[in-house]
mmCIF file of C-alpha atoms in Angstrom:
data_model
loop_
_atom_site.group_PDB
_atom_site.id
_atom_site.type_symbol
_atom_site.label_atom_id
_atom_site.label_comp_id
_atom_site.label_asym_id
_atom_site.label_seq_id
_atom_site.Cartn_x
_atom_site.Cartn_y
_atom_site.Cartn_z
ATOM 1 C CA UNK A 1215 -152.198 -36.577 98.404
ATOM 2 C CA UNK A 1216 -151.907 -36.230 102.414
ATOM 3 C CA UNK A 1217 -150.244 -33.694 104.206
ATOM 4 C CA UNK A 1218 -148.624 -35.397 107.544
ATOM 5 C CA UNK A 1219 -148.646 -33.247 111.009
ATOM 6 C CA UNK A 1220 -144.835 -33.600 110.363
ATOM 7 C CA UNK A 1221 -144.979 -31.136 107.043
ATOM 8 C CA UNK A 1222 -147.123 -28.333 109.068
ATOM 9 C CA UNK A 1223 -144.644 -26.318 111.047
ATOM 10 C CA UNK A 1224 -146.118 -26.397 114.790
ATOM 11 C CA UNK A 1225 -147.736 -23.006 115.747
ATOM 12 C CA UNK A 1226 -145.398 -20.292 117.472
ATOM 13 C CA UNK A 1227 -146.051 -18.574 119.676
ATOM 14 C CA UNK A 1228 -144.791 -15.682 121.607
ATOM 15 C CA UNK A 1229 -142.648 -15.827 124.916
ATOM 16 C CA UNK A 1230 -144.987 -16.342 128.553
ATOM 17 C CA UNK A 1231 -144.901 -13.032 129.574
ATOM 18 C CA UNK A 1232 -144.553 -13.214 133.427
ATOM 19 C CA UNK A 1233 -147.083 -12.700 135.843
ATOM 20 C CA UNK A 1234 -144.919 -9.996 137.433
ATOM 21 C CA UNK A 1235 -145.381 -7.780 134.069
ATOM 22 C CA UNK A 1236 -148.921 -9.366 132.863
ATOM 23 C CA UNK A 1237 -150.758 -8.604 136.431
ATOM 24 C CA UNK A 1238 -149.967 -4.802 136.033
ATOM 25 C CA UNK A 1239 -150.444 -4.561 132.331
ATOM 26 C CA UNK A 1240 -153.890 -6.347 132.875
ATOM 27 C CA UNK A 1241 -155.089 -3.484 135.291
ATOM 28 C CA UNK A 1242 -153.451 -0.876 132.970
ATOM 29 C CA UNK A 1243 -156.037 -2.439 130.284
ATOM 30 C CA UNK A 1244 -158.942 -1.863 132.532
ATOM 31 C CA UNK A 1245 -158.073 1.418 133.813
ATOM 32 C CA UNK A 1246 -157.640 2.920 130.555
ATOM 33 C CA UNK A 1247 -160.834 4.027 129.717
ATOM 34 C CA UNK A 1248 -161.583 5.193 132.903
ATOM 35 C CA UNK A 1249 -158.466 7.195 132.815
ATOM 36 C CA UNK A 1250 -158.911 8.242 128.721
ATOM 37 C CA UNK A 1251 -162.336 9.810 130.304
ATOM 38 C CA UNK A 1252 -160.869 11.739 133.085
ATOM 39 C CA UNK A 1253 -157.804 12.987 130.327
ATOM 40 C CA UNK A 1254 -160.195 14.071 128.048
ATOM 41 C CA UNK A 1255 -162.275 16.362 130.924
ATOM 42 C CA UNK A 1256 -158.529 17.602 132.104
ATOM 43 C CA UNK A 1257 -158.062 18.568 128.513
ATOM 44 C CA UNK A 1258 -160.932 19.995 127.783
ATOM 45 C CA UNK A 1259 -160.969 22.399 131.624
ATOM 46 C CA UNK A 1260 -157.199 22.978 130.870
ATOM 47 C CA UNK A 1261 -157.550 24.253 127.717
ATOM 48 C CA UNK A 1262 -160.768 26.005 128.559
ATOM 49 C CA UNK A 1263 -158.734 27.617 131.522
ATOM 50 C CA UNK A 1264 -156.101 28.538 129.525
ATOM 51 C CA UNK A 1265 -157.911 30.558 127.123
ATOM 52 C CA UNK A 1266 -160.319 32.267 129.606
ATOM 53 C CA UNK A 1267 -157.200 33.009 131.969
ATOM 54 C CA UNK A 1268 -155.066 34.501 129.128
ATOM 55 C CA UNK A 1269 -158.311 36.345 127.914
ATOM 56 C CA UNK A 1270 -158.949 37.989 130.903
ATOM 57 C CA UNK A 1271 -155.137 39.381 131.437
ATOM 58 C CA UNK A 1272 -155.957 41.125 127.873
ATOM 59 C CA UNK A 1273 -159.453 41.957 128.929
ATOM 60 C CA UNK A 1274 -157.506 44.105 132.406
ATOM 61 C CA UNK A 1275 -154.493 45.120 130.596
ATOM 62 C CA UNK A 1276 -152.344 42.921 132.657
ATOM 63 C CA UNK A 1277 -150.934 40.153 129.739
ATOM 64 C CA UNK A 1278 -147.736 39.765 129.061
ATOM 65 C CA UNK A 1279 -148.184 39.303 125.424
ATOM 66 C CA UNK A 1280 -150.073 42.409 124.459
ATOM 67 C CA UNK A 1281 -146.690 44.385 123.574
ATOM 68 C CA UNK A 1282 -146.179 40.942 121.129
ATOM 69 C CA UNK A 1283 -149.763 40.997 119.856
ATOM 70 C CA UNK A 1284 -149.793 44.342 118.657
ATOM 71 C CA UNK A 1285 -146.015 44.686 117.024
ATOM 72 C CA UNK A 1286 -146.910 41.783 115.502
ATOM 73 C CA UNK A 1287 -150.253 42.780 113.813
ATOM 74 C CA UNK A 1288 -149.780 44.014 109.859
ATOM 75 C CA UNK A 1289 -152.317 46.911 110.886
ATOM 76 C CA UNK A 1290 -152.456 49.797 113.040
ATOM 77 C CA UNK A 1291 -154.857 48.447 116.275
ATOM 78 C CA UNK A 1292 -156.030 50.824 118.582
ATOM 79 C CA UNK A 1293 -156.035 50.631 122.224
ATOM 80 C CA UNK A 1294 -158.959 48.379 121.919
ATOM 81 C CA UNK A 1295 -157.487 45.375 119.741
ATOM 82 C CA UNK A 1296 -156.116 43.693 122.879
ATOM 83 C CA UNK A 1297 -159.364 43.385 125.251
ATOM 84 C CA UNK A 1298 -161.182 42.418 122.132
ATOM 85 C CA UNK A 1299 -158.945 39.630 121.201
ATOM 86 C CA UNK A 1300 -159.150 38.712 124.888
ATOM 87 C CA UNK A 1301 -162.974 38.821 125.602
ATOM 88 C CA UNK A 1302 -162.726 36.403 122.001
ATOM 89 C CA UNK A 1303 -160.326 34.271 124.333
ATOM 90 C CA UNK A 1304 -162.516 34.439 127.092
ATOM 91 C CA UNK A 1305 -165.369 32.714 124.904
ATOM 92 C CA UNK A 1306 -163.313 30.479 123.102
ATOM 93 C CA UNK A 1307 -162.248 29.466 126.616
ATOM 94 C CA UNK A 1308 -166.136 29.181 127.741
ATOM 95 C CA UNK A 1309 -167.351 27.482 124.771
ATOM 96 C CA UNK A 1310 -164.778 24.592 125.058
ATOM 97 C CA UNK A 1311 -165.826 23.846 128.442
ATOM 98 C CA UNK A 1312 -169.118 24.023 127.573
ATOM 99 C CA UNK A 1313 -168.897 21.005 125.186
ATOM 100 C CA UNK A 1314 -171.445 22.677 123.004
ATOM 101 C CA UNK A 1315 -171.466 23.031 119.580
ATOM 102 C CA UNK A 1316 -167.996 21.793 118.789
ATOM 103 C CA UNK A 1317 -168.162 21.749 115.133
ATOM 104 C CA UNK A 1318 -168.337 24.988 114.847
ATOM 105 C CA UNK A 1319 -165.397 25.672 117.772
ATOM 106 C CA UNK A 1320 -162.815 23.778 115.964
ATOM 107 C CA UNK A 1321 -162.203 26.063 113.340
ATOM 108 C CA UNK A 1322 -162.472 29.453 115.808
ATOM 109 C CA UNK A 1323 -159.682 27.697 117.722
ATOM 110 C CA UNK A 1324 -157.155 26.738 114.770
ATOM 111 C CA UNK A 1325 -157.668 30.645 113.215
ATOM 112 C CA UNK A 1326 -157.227 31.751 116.957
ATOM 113 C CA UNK A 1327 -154.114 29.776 117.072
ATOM 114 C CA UNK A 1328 -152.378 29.870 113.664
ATOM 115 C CA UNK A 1329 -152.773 33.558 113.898
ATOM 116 C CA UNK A 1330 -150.725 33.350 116.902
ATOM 117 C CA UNK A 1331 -148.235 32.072 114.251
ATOM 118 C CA UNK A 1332 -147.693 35.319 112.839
ATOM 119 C CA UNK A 1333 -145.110 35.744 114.960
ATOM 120 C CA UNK A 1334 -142.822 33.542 113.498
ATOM 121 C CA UNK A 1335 -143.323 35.181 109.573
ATOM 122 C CA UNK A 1336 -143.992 38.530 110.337
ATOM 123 C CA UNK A 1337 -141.337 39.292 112.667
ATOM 124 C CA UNK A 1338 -138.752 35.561 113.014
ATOM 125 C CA UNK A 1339 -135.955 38.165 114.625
ATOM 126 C CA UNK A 1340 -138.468 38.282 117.761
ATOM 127 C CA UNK A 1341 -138.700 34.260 117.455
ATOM 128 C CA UNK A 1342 -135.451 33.431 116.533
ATOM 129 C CA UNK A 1343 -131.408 33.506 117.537
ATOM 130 C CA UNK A 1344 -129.389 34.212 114.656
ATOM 131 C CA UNK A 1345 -132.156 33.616 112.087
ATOM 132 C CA UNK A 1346 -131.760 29.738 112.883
ATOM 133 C CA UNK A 1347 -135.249 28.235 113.060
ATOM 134 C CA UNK A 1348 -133.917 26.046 115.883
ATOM 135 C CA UNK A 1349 -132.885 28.544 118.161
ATOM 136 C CA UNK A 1350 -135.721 29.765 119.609
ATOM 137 C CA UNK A 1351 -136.025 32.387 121.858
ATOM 138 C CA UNK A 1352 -138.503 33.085 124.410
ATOM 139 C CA UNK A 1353 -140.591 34.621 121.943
ATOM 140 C CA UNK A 1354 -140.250 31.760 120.059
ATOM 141 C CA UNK A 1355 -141.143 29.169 122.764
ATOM 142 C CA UNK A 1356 -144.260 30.944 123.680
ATOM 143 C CA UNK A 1357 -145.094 30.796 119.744
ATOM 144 C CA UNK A 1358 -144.530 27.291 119.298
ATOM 145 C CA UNK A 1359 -145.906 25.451 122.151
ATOM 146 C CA UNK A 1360 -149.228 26.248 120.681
ATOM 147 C CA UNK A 1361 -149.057 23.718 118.278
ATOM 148 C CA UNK A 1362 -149.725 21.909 121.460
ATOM 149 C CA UNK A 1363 -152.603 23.904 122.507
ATOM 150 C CA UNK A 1364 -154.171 23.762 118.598
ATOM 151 C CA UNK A 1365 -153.853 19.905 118.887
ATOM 152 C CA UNK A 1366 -155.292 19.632 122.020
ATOM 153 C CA UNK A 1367 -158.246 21.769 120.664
ATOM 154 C CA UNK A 1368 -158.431 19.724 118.112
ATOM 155 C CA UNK A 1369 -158.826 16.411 120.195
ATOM 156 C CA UNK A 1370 -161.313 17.874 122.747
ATOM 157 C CA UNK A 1371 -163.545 19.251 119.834
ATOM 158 C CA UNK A 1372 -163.629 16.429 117.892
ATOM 159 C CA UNK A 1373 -164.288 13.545 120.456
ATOM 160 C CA UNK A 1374 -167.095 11.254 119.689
ATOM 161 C CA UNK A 1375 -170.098 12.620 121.373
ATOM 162 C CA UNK A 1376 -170.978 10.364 124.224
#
């Protein structure tokens, strides 16, 4: 039995795309690991900033959040809970800049920041309008963007070594 070129369907194949749209695409493809490279070092100083910046308002008893750190705490803490929990900011904030020992960052970071989401179980009429998980308040927005911080830990200390 043949087959004739009439029984095989011809090959599709997708629209031209136009030079207009391909020329910038192409240099998108070649500037993306240049540009994955310099996201990944304004991660990694960002959050390292972050956490050494925060740290050292708790360290001089000028952060915002101390009031909110200790209400929230299920233990009496004593005048020296808040600069310790900073100075431990301070070095988280260190070590992820340093790029050293990651492994053992990673899970410093996501206890750091899941404690910070205490908040939200301990004491949800500081986090939240009406007792209505979707209305935050501002509370409740400093709480919650650090699921953005803990993934952002978690990509900077878990890139492939290079």
């Amino acid at each position: 039995m043949t087959v004739s070129s009439q029984m095989i369907p011809p090959a599709t194949t997708s629209a031209p795309v136009s030079s207009a749209v391909s020329a910038p695409l192409a240099l998108f493809d070649r500037l993306t690991p240049r540009l994955h490279h310099y996201g990944m070092t304004l991660l990694k100083f960002g959050l390292g900033g972050v956490f050494v910046w925060f740290g050292v308002l708790k360290v001089i008893g000028q952060s915002p959040a101390a009031e909110l750190v200790v209400s929230v705490l299920p233990f009496p803490a004593g005048g020296w809970f808040v600069p310790a929990l900073g100075w431990f900011e301070v070095i988280l904030g260190l070590w992820l800049v340093s790029g050293r020992l990651r492994a053992l960052a990673m899970p410093l970071f996501t206890a750091h920041l899941c404690g910070t989401f205490a908040v939200l179980v301990l004491t949800p009429s500081a986090a939240f309008d009406h007792s209505n998980p979707l209305l935050l308040t501002l509370v409740g927005e400093f709480v919650v963007k650090n699921v953005v911080l803990l993934a952002g830990a978690v990509v900077v200390t878990t890139r492939p070594r290079t």
